[in-house]
Amino acid sequence: MAGRPNYPAELRRKNVRLALGVALIVVFMAITAIPFWKGLVALATGG
Amino acid sequence: MTTATVAHDDHAHHGPPSGIKRWLFSTNHKDIGTMYLVFALIMLFLGGASAMVIRAELFMPGLQLVQPDLYNNLLTNHALIMIFGAVMPAAAGLANWMIPLMIGAPDMALPRMNNLSFWILPAAALMLILSFIVPFFPGGGSQINTGWTLYPPLSLQVGMSMDFLIFALHLLGISSVLASINIIVTIFNMRAPGLRMMQLPIFVWAWLVTAFLLVLVVPVLAAGITMLLFDRHFGTSFFIAAGGGDPVLFQHIFWFFGHPEVYILILPSLGVLASILPTFSRKPLFGHHSLIGAMIAIAALGMIVWAHHQYTVGMSLAAVQYFMLMTILISIPVGLIIFNYMMTMWRGAMTFETPMLFTVAIILMFSFGGLTGVMLAVVPADMQYHDSMFVVAHFHYVLLPGAVWGLFAGVFYWLPKWTGHMYDERLAKTFFWVHVVSFNITFFPQHFLGLAGMPRRIADYNIMFTEFNMISSVGAFFFGLSHLLFLYIIIKTVRGGEKAKARAWEHAEGLEWEVDSPPAHHTWTTPPKIKTA
Ligand code: HEM
Ligand SMILES: [Cu+2]
């Protein structure tokens, strides 16, 4: 790909690792949404 | 921090590849930044066009131009295009252009993912536009009438255009999550050696906080609209009372995303101001560390105040009190940012080039919007204001000054860096005045309309509201037209003009001013030397 900087392999690994780490937050937030909200709404509405 | 000594592909000292390939396959943060900005500008005009129709319809009581269904469809479309199509991509464009330059990195950490983040956007925009026009085809179902909040049960009854919209939002969400991950990784891993986190410009910090907010709340919106989709097509009843579900659940999920979203929209712009203020006040920024703290505090508090949008749905007293107190608490860190910005100007040798004009206007008018926000945060008061034009006035006073003007200010501030040309100051100042004055003519009267009882999201109104609506609409037409001037200034600057120096503004500080204007296709391939304080 034209002009993509060739980062050192070590840096590239480090970047991918951190990216995957952040992606974990994304997945966590998405899958906990349903049960978490059900419970919290029940609390807030007293229902 | 890793020393990113970049061994470059052998095609020594090349410019960009030519033609369409340069853009389609781009992994270059500057080119991708430019694409984001151009995309955002196109969306600004699309969203603006629907706003013009809305204000034309509201010019007089009665139905003149559009029927209520189409009105609601336009209104939904306007909000979503402006938020997801214009403001967020423009802020991402600034991030792409400026963050690597500001932190001394050769590019974003994950350049190919950067390409993907951008190129998802046109597809998402297409879906969004289709959600608007599909109902006009035979068998296309009903138009979207929910507004950008997509509340069920209404959103469960809309035809297939809602499915297009849900798909569009998923794509937009994926794009912003990928962009956020890239920004986070870039800021943590790609700084020039010796550049400590606490030394980073506030713009970079603002984007770091924004990126974390996005990563935390976009997946929740994605979950919410997926549940909508399931309720619509797969027989679930997350939000259907008859099936044991709860429509209010959706409101909680939506606003858990929606309130942080408003901070996502303003934080990058507030970060831009921190670059502009010292330059034109000729003084260092006041309270660098406390600004970082305030932004983190805003983000943290912003995640636990969502139900101030739902005071009227019948929550328990304890819940309502909690949300009211927390919401009002946010004005402390917001006030601190405003205070620091004013202290930066205090006794400075100020000049008022266009970016600075915008900055001063933002400080005045964003604060005003913040004040109406505190009014709305007070539960008994909000019982009256809720779903009225007062809310519309509030959020336009925070969103235009807070988000859009900050982006304009940033564009004028960095345009000389990007294009190598100075923009036409006289024209830009004309744009500023027409824009800001007509903005106030448009939205200031809406406060009174709301207080007098005019509801929002409605195509027709009682004749007692006529005068102020006429004023508002006339203001809106000038406001809309002013953007043509903006477009003209940009095109003119790209095509030529006075040469900009590397340090385009005499007093500007920051690594972005150490590279040429315009910068070479690749910058900081050898990282800059950081002066240690
Ligand atoms: C101190 C700051 C703020 C406070 C206390 C505040 C408070 C509120 C409250 C209570 C509402 C709900 C009103 C109602 O529906 O009855 C509201 C609506 C809204 N606010 Fe704010 N706000 C603040 C700042 C902001 C900022 C900075 C933004 C955006 C950049 C913003 C954007 C909005 C939007 C878009 C809505 C309407 C959402 C909708 O119903 O469609 N607000 N605000
Ligand atoms: Cu809110």
Coordinates of C-alpha atoms and ligand atoms in Angstrom, one line a residue:
Chain A
M1 CA 0.0 0.0 0.0
A2 CA 1.5 3.2 -1.2
G3 CA 3.4 5.0 1.4
R4 CA 2.3 3.2 4.5
P5 CA 5.0 3.8 7.1
N6 CA 6.8 0.6 8.0
Y7 CA 6.6 0.6 11.7
P8 CA 9.1 -1.7 13.5
A9 CA 7.6 -5.1 14.2
E10 CA 7.8 -4.5 18.0
L11 CA 5.8 -1.3 17.7
R12 CA 3.3 -2.9 15.4
R13 CA 2.7 -5.7 17.9
K14 CA 2.3 -3.2 20.7
N15 CA -0.2 -1.3 18.7
V16 CA -2.3 -4.3 17.8
R17 CA -2.2 -5.5 21.4
L18 CA -3.5 -2.2 22.8
A19 CA -6.1 -2.0 20.0
L20 CA -7.4 -5.4 21.0
G21 CA -7.4 -4.4 24.6
V22 CA -9.6 -1.4 23.8
A23 CA -11.8 -3.6 21.6
L24 CA -12.5 -5.7 24.7
I25 CA -14.1 -2.7 26.4
V26 CA -16.3 -2.3 23.3
V27 CA -17.4 -5.9 23.5
F28 CA -17.9 -5.8 27.2
M29 CA -20.1 -2.7 27.0
A30 CA -22.2 -4.2 24.2
I31 CA -22.9 -7.5 25.8
T32 CA -23.5 -6.2 29.3
A33 CA -26.0 -3.7 28.1
I34 CA -29.1 -5.8 28.2
P35 CA -29.0 -7.4 31.7
F36 CA -27.5 -4.3 33.2
W37 CA -30.1 -2.0 32.0
K38 CA -33.0 -4.3 32.7
G39 CA -31.9 -4.4 36.4
L40 CA -31.1 -0.7 36.7
V41 CA -34.4 0.4 35.1
A42 CA -36.3 -1.9 37.5
L43 CA -34.5 -0.1 40.4
A44 CA -35.1 3.4 39.1
T45 CA -38.8 2.9 38.3
G46 CA -39.5 0.7 41.4
G47 CA -41.0 -1.8 38.9
Chain B
M1 CA 6.5 5.3 23.8
T2 CA 8.5 3.6 21.2
T3 CA 11.0 5.2 19.0
A4 CA 9.3 5.1 15.7
T5 CA 12.2 5.4 13.5
V6 CA 10.4 4.6 10.3
A7 CA 12.1 2.5 7.9
H8 CA 10.3 3.6 4.8
D9 CA 9.3 1.6 1.8
D10 CA 12.0 2.0 -0.8
H11 CA 10.1 4.4 -3.1
A12 CA 12.3 7.1 -1.7
H13 CA 10.8 10.6 -1.0
H14 CA 7.7 10.2 -3.0
G15 CA 4.7 12.3 -3.0
P16 CA 1.3 10.7 -2.8
P17 CA 0.3 8.3 -5.5
S18 CA -1.8 9.9 -8.2
G19 CA -5.5 9.8 -9.1
I20 CA -8.3 8.0 -7.4
K21 CA -6.0 5.4 -5.8
R22 CA -4.4 8.1 -3.6
W23 CA -7.8 8.4 -1.9
L24 CA -9.3 5.0 -2.1
F25 CA -6.3 3.2 -0.7
S26 CA -5.0 6.0 1.4
T27 CA -3.3 5.1 4.7
N28 CA -2.0 8.6 5.1
H29 CA -3.4 10.5 8.1
K30 CA -3.4 13.8 6.2
D31 CA -5.2 12.5 3.2
I32 CA -7.7 10.7 5.4
G33 CA -8.1 13.8 7.5
T34 CA -8.9 15.8 4.4
M35 CA -11.4 13.2 3.2
Y36 CA -13.2 13.3 6.6
L37 CA -13.4 17.1 6.4
V38 CA -14.7 17.1 2.9
F39 CA -17.3 14.4 3.7
A40 CA -18.4 16.4 6.8
L41 CA -18.8 19.5 4.7
I42 CA -21.0 17.7 2.2
M43 CA -23.1 16.4 5.0
L44 CA -23.3 19.8 6.5
F45 CA -24.9 21.0 3.3
L46 CA -27.3 18.1 3.2
G47 CA -28.3 18.5 6.8
G48 CA -28.6 22.2 6.3
A49 CA -30.9 21.7 3.3
S50 CA -33.4 19.7 5.4
A51 CA -33.2 22.4 8.1
M52 CA -34.1 25.0 5.5
V53 CA -37.2 23.1 4.6
I54 CA -38.1 22.8 8.3
R55 CA -37.7 26.5 8.9
A56 CA -39.6 27.3 5.7
E57 CA -42.5 25.2 6.9
L58 CA -42.4 26.8 10.3
F59 CA -42.4 30.3 8.8
M60 CA -46.1 30.5 9.1
P61 CA -48.8 28.5 10.9
G62 CA -50.7 26.0 8.8
L63 CA -49.2 23.4 6.5
Q64 CA -47.6 24.9 3.4
L65 CA -44.7 22.9 2.1
V66 CA -44.6 19.5 3.7
Q67 CA -47.1 17.2 5.3
P68 CA -46.5 16.2 8.9
D69 CA -45.0 12.8 8.0
L70 CA -42.4 14.3 5.7
Y71 CA -41.7 17.0 8.3
N72 CA -40.9 14.4 10.9
N73 CA -38.8 12.5 8.4
L74 CA -36.8 15.6 7.6
L75 CA -36.4 16.5 11.2
T76 CA -35.0 13.0 12.0
N77 CA -32.8 13.1 9.0
H78 CA -31.5 16.6 9.8
A79 CA -30.4 15.7 13.4
L80 CA -28.8 12.4 12.4
I81 CA -26.9 13.8 9.4
M82 CA -25.6 16.8 11.5
I83 CA -24.5 14.7 14.4
F84 CA -23.2 11.6 12.8
G85 CA -22.4 12.9 9.3
A86 CA -21.1 16.4 9.9
V87 CA -19.9 17.1 13.4
M88 CA -18.4 13.7 14.3
P89 CA -16.5 13.2 11.0
A90 CA -15.3 16.8 11.0
A91 CA -13.8 16.3 14.5
A92 CA -12.3 13.0 13.3
G93 CA -10.8 14.9 10.4
L94 CA -9.1 17.3 12.7
A95 CA -7.9 14.4 14.8
N96 CA -6.4 12.7 11.8
W97 CA -4.7 15.7 10.6
M98 CA -3.5 17.2 13.8
I99 CA -2.8 14.4 16.4
P100 CA 0.1 12.8 14.5
L101 CA 1.6 16.3 13.8
M102 CA 1.1 17.4 17.4
I103 CA 2.7 14.3 19.0
G104 CA 5.5 14.0 16.5
A105 CA 4.3 10.7 15.1
P106 CA 4.8 9.7 11.4
D107 CA 1.1 8.6 11.1
M108 CA -1.7 7.0 13.0
A109 CA -0.9 3.7 14.8
L110 CA -3.0 1.6 12.6
P111 CA -3.0 3.2 9.1
R112 CA -5.0 0.6 7.3
M113 CA -7.8 0.5 9.9
N114 CA -7.8 4.3 9.5
N115 CA -8.7 3.8 5.8
L116 CA -11.5 1.5 6.8
S117 CA -12.9 3.9 9.4
F118 CA -13.3 6.5 6.8
W119 CA -14.6 4.4 3.9
I120 CA -17.3 3.0 6.0
L121 CA -18.8 6.5 6.2
P122 CA -19.9 6.9 2.6
A123 CA -21.7 3.6 2.8
A124 CA -23.3 4.6 6.1
A125 CA -24.4 7.9 4.7
L126 CA -26.0 6.1 1.7
M127 CA -28.0 4.0 4.1
L128 CA -29.0 7.0 6.1
I129 CA -30.2 8.8 3.0
L130 CA -32.0 5.7 1.8
S131 CA -33.8 5.5 5.1
F132 CA -35.1 9.0 4.2
I133 CA -36.2 8.2 0.6
V134 CA -37.2 4.6 0.7
P135 CA -40.8 5.4 1.8
F136 CA -41.3 7.3 -1.5
F137 CA -40.9 4.1 -3.5
P138 CA -43.9 1.7 -4.0
G139 CA -44.0 -0.7 -1.0
G140 CA -41.5 1.4 0.9
G141 CA -43.5 1.6 4.0
S142 CA -44.1 4.7 6.2
Q143 CA -41.7 7.5 6.8
I144 CA -39.5 7.8 9.9
N145 CA -41.3 9.9 12.4
T146 CA -39.5 9.3 15.7
G147 CA -36.8 12.0 15.7
W148 CA -33.2 11.1 16.3
T149 CA -34.1 9.5 19.7
L150 CA -35.9 6.5 18.0
Y151 CA -38.2 5.8 20.9
P152 CA -40.4 2.8 20.8
P153 CA -43.3 2.1 20.4
L154 CA -43.2 4.5 17.5
S155 CA -39.9 3.1 16.1
L156 CA -41.4 -0.4 16.1
Q157 CA -44.3 0.8 13.9
V158 CA -42.3 2.5 11.2
G159 CA -41.8 0.7 8.0
M160 CA -38.5 -0.7 6.5
S161 CA -36.9 2.8 6.5
M162 CA -36.2 2.2 10.2
D163 CA -34.2 -0.9 9.3
F164 CA -32.1 1.1 6.9
L165 CA -31.6 3.6 9.7
I166 CA -30.6 1.0 12.2
F167 CA -28.1 -0.4 9.7
A168 CA -26.8 3.1 9.0
L169 CA -26.3 3.7 12.7
H170 CA -24.5 0.4 13.1
L171 CA -22.1 1.3 10.3
L172 CA -21.6 4.8 11.8
G173 CA -20.9 3.2 15.1
I174 CA -18.4 0.8 13.7
S175 CA -16.6 3.6 12.0
S176 CA -16.3 5.8 15.1
V177 CA -15.3 2.9 17.3
L178 CA -12.5 1.9 14.9
A179 CA -11.4 5.6 14.7
S180 CA -11.4 5.9 18.5
I181 CA -9.4 2.8 19.0
N182 CA -6.9 4.1 16.5
I183 CA -6.7 7.5 18.2
I184 CA -6.2 5.9 21.6
V185 CA -3.5 3.6 20.4
T186 CA -1.8 6.5 18.5
I187 CA -1.7 8.7 21.6
F188 CA -0.4 6.0 23.9
N189 CA 2.1 4.4 21.6
M190 CA 3.2 6.8 19.0
R191 CA 4.4 9.9 20.9
A192 CA 7.8 11.3 20.1
P193 CA 10.4 10.0 22.5
G194 CA 10.4 12.1 25.7
L195 CA 7.0 13.6 25.1
R196 CA 5.1 12.8 28.3
M197 CA 1.3 12.4 28.5
M198 CA 0.9 15.5 30.6
Q199 CA 2.8 17.6 28.1
L200 CA 0.4 16.8 25.3
P201 CA -1.7 19.6 23.8
I202 CA -5.2 19.9 25.2
F203 CA -6.6 19.1 21.8
V204 CA -4.9 15.7 22.0
W205 CA -6.2 15.2 25.5
A206 CA -9.7 16.2 24.5
W207 CA -9.7 13.7 21.7
L208 CA -8.3 11.0 24.0
V209 CA -11.1 11.5 26.4
T210 CA -13.6 11.7 23.6
A211 CA -12.3 8.4 22.1
F212 CA -12.8 6.7 25.4
L213 CA -16.3 8.0 25.7
L214 CA -17.0 6.7 22.2
V215 CA -15.6 3.3 23.0
L216 CA -17.8 3.2 26.2
V217 CA -21.1 4.4 24.9
V218 CA -21.4 3.5 21.2
P219 CA -21.6 -0.2 21.9
V220 CA -24.5 0.5 24.2
L221 CA -26.4 2.3 21.5
A222 CA -25.5 -0.6 19.1
A223 CA -27.0 -3.0 21.7
G224 CA -30.1 -0.8 22.0
I225 CA -30.9 -0.5 18.3
T226 CA -30.2 -4.2 17.9
M227 CA -32.8 -4.9 20.5
L228 CA -35.1 -2.6 18.5
L229 CA -34.4 -4.6 15.4
F230 CA -35.2 -7.8 17.2
D231 CA -38.4 -6.5 18.5
R232 CA -39.3 -5.4 15.0
H233 CA -38.5 -8.7 13.2
F234 CA -37.7 -11.5 15.5
G235 CA -40.6 -11.6 18.0
T236 CA -38.7 -10.4 21.1
S237 CA -40.3 -7.9 23.5
F238 CA -37.5 -5.9 25.0
F239 CA -39.5 -2.8 24.6
I240 CA -43.0 -4.1 24.0
A241 CA -45.2 -3.7 27.1
A242 CA -47.7 -6.3 25.8
G243 CA -44.9 -8.9 25.8
G244 CA -43.6 -8.0 29.2
G245 CA -41.0 -5.6 27.9
D246 CA -40.6 -1.9 28.8
P247 CA -40.5 1.0 26.3
V248 CA -38.8 3.1 28.9
L249 CA -35.8 0.7 28.9
F250 CA -35.0 2.0 25.5
Q251 CA -35.0 5.6 26.7
H252 CA -32.4 4.6 29.4
I253 CA -30.2 2.8 26.9
F254 CA -30.5 5.6 24.3
W255 CA -29.6 8.4 26.7
F256 CA -26.8 6.4 28.3
F257 CA -25.4 6.8 24.9
G258 CA -27.1 10.1 24.1
H259 CA -25.8 12.3 26.9
P260 CA -22.2 11.3 26.6
E261 CA -22.6 11.8 22.9
V262 CA -23.2 15.5 23.4
Y263 CA -19.8 15.7 25.2
I264 CA -18.3 13.7 22.4
L265 CA -19.5 16.5 20.1
I266 CA -18.1 19.3 22.1
L267 CA -14.9 18.1 23.7
P268 CA -12.8 18.0 20.5
S269 CA -14.0 21.6 19.8
L270 CA -13.2 22.8 23.2
G271 CA -9.8 21.2 22.7
V272 CA -9.3 23.3 19.5
L273 CA -9.8 26.5 21.5
A274 CA -7.0 25.6 23.8
S275 CA -4.7 25.8 20.8
I276 CA -6.1 29.0 19.5
L277 CA -6.3 31.0 22.7
P278 CA -2.6 31.2 23.6
T279 CA -1.7 32.1 20.0
F280 CA -3.9 35.2 19.8
S281 CA -3.6 36.2 23.4
R282 CA 0.2 35.9 23.2
K283 CA 0.2 34.2 26.6
P284 CA 0.6 30.6 27.7
L285 CA -2.6 28.6 28.3
F286 CA -3.9 29.0 31.8
G287 CA -4.1 25.8 33.9
H288 CA -3.0 23.0 31.5
H289 CA -3.4 20.3 34.1
S290 CA -6.7 21.5 35.5
L291 CA -8.1 21.5 31.9
I292 CA -7.1 17.8 31.5
G293 CA -8.8 17.1 34.9
A294 CA -11.9 19.0 33.9
M295 CA -12.3 17.1 30.7
I296 CA -11.9 13.7 32.5
A297 CA -14.4 14.9 35.1
I298 CA -16.9 16.0 32.4
A299 CA -16.6 12.6 30.7
A300 CA -17.0 10.7 34.0
L301 CA -20.0 12.7 35.2
G302 CA -21.4 12.8 31.7
M303 CA -21.9 9.0 31.9
I304 CA -24.0 9.1 35.0
V305 CA -26.6 11.8 34.2
W306 CA -28.5 10.4 31.3
A307 CA -32.0 10.3 32.7
H308 CA -32.2 14.1 32.9
H309 CA -33.8 13.6 29.4
Q310 CA -36.6 11.6 30.9
Y311 CA -37.8 13.5 34.0
T312 CA -41.3 13.3 32.7
V313 CA -41.6 9.5 32.2
G314 CA -42.3 8.8 35.8
M315 CA -39.2 7.7 37.6
S316 CA -38.9 7.4 41.4
L317 CA -38.3 10.5 43.3
A318 CA -34.9 9.3 44.5
A319 CA -33.8 8.6 40.9
V320 CA -35.0 12.0 39.7
Q321 CA -33.2 13.8 42.5
Y322 CA -30.0 11.9 41.8
F323 CA -30.0 12.8 38.1
M324 CA -30.8 16.4 38.9
L325 CA -27.9 16.8 41.3
M326 CA -25.4 15.0 39.1
T327 CA -26.4 17.1 36.1
I328 CA -26.0 20.3 37.9
L329 CA -22.6 19.1 39.2
I330 CA -21.3 19.0 35.6
S331 CA -21.5 22.8 35.4
I332 CA -18.5 22.9 37.7
P333 CA -15.9 21.3 35.4
V334 CA -17.5 23.0 32.4
G335 CA -17.3 26.3 34.3
L336 CA -13.6 25.6 35.0
I337 CA -12.8 25.2 31.4
I338 CA -14.5 28.5 30.6
F339 CA -12.7 30.2 33.5
N340 CA -9.3 28.9 32.3
Y341 CA -10.0 30.1 28.8
M342 CA -10.9 33.6 30.1
M343 CA -7.8 33.7 32.3
T344 CA -5.7 32.8 29.2
M345 CA -7.1 36.0 27.6
W346 CA -6.8 38.1 30.7
R347 CA -4.3 40.9 30.1
G348 CA -3.1 39.2 27.0
A349 CA -2.1 41.2 23.9
M350 CA -5.1 40.0 22.0
T351 CA -5.8 40.2 18.3
F352 CA -9.0 39.0 16.7
E353 CA -8.3 37.0 13.6
T354 CA -11.2 34.8 12.6
P355 CA -10.3 31.8 14.8
M356 CA -10.1 34.1 17.8
L357 CA -13.4 35.8 16.9
F358 CA -15.0 32.4 16.9
T359 CA -13.4 31.5 20.2
V360 CA -14.7 34.6 21.9
A361 CA -18.2 34.0 20.5
I362 CA -18.0 30.4 21.7
I363 CA -17.1 31.4 25.2
L364 CA -20.0 33.8 25.4
M365 CA -22.7 31.8 23.7
F366 CA -21.7 28.3 24.8
S367 CA -21.9 29.5 28.3
F368 CA -25.4 30.8 27.6
G369 CA -26.4 27.4 26.3
G370 CA -24.9 25.9 29.5
L371 CA -27.1 28.1 31.6
T372 CA -30.3 27.1 29.9
G373 CA -29.0 23.5 30.4
V374 CA -28.9 24.1 34.2
M375 CA -32.5 25.5 33.9
L376 CA -33.5 22.2 32.2
A377 CA -31.7 20.2 34.7
V378 CA -34.0 21.4 37.5
V379 CA -36.8 18.8 37.6
P380 CA -39.9 21.0 38.4
A381 CA -38.8 23.5 35.8
D382 CA -38.2 20.9 33.2
M383 CA -41.7 19.6 33.7
Q384 CA -42.7 22.8 31.8
Y385 CA -39.8 23.1 29.4
H386 CA -39.6 19.5 28.3
D387 CA -40.4 18.8 24.7
S388 CA -40.8 22.5 24.0
M389 CA -38.9 24.8 21.7
F390 CA -36.9 25.9 24.7
V391 CA -35.0 22.6 24.6
V392 CA -34.4 23.1 20.9
A393 CA -33.0 26.6 21.7
H394 CA -30.8 25.1 24.4
F395 CA -29.2 22.4 22.4
H396 CA -28.6 24.6 19.4
Y397 CA -26.8 27.1 21.7
V398 CA -24.6 24.4 23.0
L399 CA -24.1 22.5 19.8
L400 CA -23.4 25.3 17.3
P401 CA -21.1 27.4 19.6
G402 CA -19.8 24.3 21.5
A403 CA -19.2 21.9 18.6
V404 CA -19.6 23.5 15.2
W405 CA -18.0 26.8 15.8
G406 CA -15.0 25.2 17.4
L407 CA -14.6 23.1 14.3
F408 CA -14.9 26.2 12.1
A409 CA -12.3 27.9 14.3
G410 CA -10.0 25.0 14.0
V411 CA -10.4 24.9 10.2
F412 CA -9.5 28.6 9.9
Y413 CA -6.6 28.2 12.4
W414 CA -5.1 25.2 10.6
L415 CA -6.1 25.9 7.0
P416 CA -2.8 27.7 6.4
K417 CA -1.0 24.7 7.7
W418 CA -3.0 22.3 5.5
T419 CA -3.0 24.3 2.3
G420 CA 0.1 26.4 2.6
H421 CA -2.1 29.5 1.9
M422 CA -3.5 32.1 4.2
Y423 CA -7.3 32.4 3.9
D424 CA -8.9 35.7 3.0
E425 CA -9.3 37.4 6.4
R426 CA -11.8 40.0 5.3
L427 CA -14.1 37.4 3.8
A428 CA -13.7 35.1 6.8
K429 CA -14.6 37.9 9.2
T430 CA -17.7 38.6 7.0
F431 CA -18.6 35.0 7.3
F432 CA -18.1 35.1 11.0
W433 CA -20.4 38.0 11.5
V434 CA -23.2 36.9 9.2
H435 CA -23.0 33.4 10.7
V436 CA -23.0 34.4 14.4
V437 CA -25.6 37.2 14.1
S438 CA -28.0 35.1 12.0
F439 CA -27.5 32.2 14.4
N440 CA -28.7 34.3 17.2
I441 CA -31.7 35.6 15.2
T442 CA -32.6 32.0 14.4
F443 CA -32.4 30.5 17.9
F444 CA -32.8 33.2 20.4
P445 CA -36.5 33.6 19.8
Q446 CA -37.0 29.9 20.2
H447 CA -36.4 30.3 23.9
F448 CA -39.5 32.4 24.2
L449 CA -41.5 30.2 21.9
G450 CA -40.8 27.3 24.2
L451 CA -41.5 29.2 27.4
A452 CA -44.8 30.3 25.9
G453 CA -45.7 26.7 25.2
M454 CA -44.8 25.9 21.6
P455 CA -43.9 22.2 21.4
R456 CA -40.9 20.9 19.5
R457 CA -41.1 18.4 16.6
I458 CA -44.3 19.7 15.2
A459 CA -45.1 20.9 11.7
D460 CA -47.8 23.4 12.6
Y461 CA -48.5 25.7 15.5
N462 CA -50.9 28.1 17.1
I463 CA -51.1 31.5 15.5
M464 CA -50.0 33.2 18.7
F465 CA -46.4 31.9 17.9
T466 CA -46.3 33.4 14.4
E467 CA -44.1 36.4 14.8
F468 CA -41.2 34.7 16.6
N469 CA -41.3 31.9 14.2
M470 CA -41.0 34.3 11.3
I471 CA -38.0 36.0 12.8
S472 CA -36.5 32.6 13.5
S473 CA -37.0 31.5 9.9
V474 CA -35.6 34.7 8.4
G475 CA -32.6 34.3 10.6
A476 CA -32.3 30.7 9.5
F477 CA -32.2 31.6 5.8
F478 CA -29.3 34.0 6.3
F479 CA -27.7 31.5 8.5
G480 CA -28.0 28.8 5.8
L481 CA -26.7 31.2 3.1
S482 CA -23.7 32.1 5.1
H483 CA -22.3 28.6 4.6
L484 CA -22.0 29.3 0.9
L485 CA -19.5 32.0 1.8
F486 CA -17.6 29.5 4.0
L487 CA -17.4 27.1 1.1
Y488 CA -16.2 29.8 -1.2
I489 CA -13.4 30.8 1.3
I490 CA -12.3 27.3 1.6
I491 CA -12.1 26.7 -2.1
K492 CA -10.3 30.0 -2.6
T493 CA -7.7 29.2 0.0
V494 CA -7.1 25.7 -1.4
R495 CA -6.5 27.2 -4.8
G496 CA -4.2 30.0 -3.8
G497 CA -3.5 33.0 -1.7
E498 CA -0.7 34.5 0.3
K499 CA 1.9 31.9 1.2
A500 CA 1.7 30.7 4.7
K501 CA 4.9 30.3 6.7
A502 CA 5.6 27.1 8.6
R503 CA 4.6 29.0 11.7
A504 CA 1.5 30.5 10.1
W505 CA 0.6 32.5 13.2
E506 CA 3.4 34.5 14.7
H507 CA 2.9 33.3 18.2
A508 CA 1.6 29.8 17.6
E509 CA 3.2 27.0 19.6
G510 CA 3.2 23.3 19.1
L511 CA 4.9 20.7 17.0
E512 CA 2.4 21.1 14.1
W513 CA 4.0 24.5 13.4
E514 CA 7.5 23.0 13.1
V515 CA 6.7 21.3 9.8
D516 CA 6.2 23.1 6.5
S517 CA 3.0 24.6 5.4
P518 CA 1.7 22.6 3.6
P519 CA 3.5 19.7 5.3
A520 CA 5.3 17.0 3.2
H521 CA 3.2 13.9 2.5
H522 CA 5.1 12.2 5.3
T523 CA 6.1 14.1 8.4
W524 CA 8.1 13.2 11.5
T525 CA 9.6 10.2 9.9
T526 CA 12.4 11.1 12.3
P527 CA 10.7 12.1 15.5
P528 CA 11.2 15.6 16.8
K529 CA 13.5 16.3 19.7
I530 CA 11.4 17.2 22.7
K531 CA 12.7 19.9 25.0
T532 CA 12.4 18.6 28.5
A533 CA 11.2 21.2 30.9
Ligands
HEM1 C1 -24.1 22.3 32.0 C2 -24.4 21.7 30.9 C3 -25.7 21.1 30.5 C4 -26.9 20.8 31.2 C5 -27.1 21.0 32.6 C6 -27.8 20.3 30.2 C7 -29.1 19.8 30.6 C8 -30.0 19.3 29.6 C9 -31.3 18.8 30.0 C10 -31.8 18.6 31.4 C11 -31.9 18.4 28.8 C12 -33.3 17.7 28.7 C13 -34.3 18.7 28.4 C14 -35.6 18.1 28.1 O1 -35.7 17.3 27.2 O2 -36.6 18.5 28.8 C15 -31.0 18.7 27.8 C16 -31.3 18.5 26.4 C17 -30.3 18.5 25.5 N1 -29.0 18.9 25.6 FE1 -28.2 19.7 27.3 N2 -27.3 20.3 29.0 C18 -26.0 20.7 29.1 C19 -25.1 20.9 28.1 C20 -25.3 20.4 26.8 C21 -24.2 20.3 25.8 C22 -22.8 20.7 26.0 C23 -24.8 19.8 24.7 C24 -24.2 19.5 23.4 C25 -23.1 19.8 22.9 C26 -26.2 19.5 25.0 C27 -27.1 19.0 24.1 C28 -28.4 18.7 24.4 C29 -29.3 18.1 23.5 C30 -29.0 17.7 22.0 C31 -30.5 18.0 24.1 C32 -31.8 17.5 23.5 C33 -31.9 16.1 23.2 C34 -33.2 15.7 22.6 O3 -34.2 15.6 23.4 O4 -33.3 15.5 21.4 N3 -26.4 19.9 26.3 N4 -29.9 19.3 28.3
CU2 CU -28.1 15.3 28.5

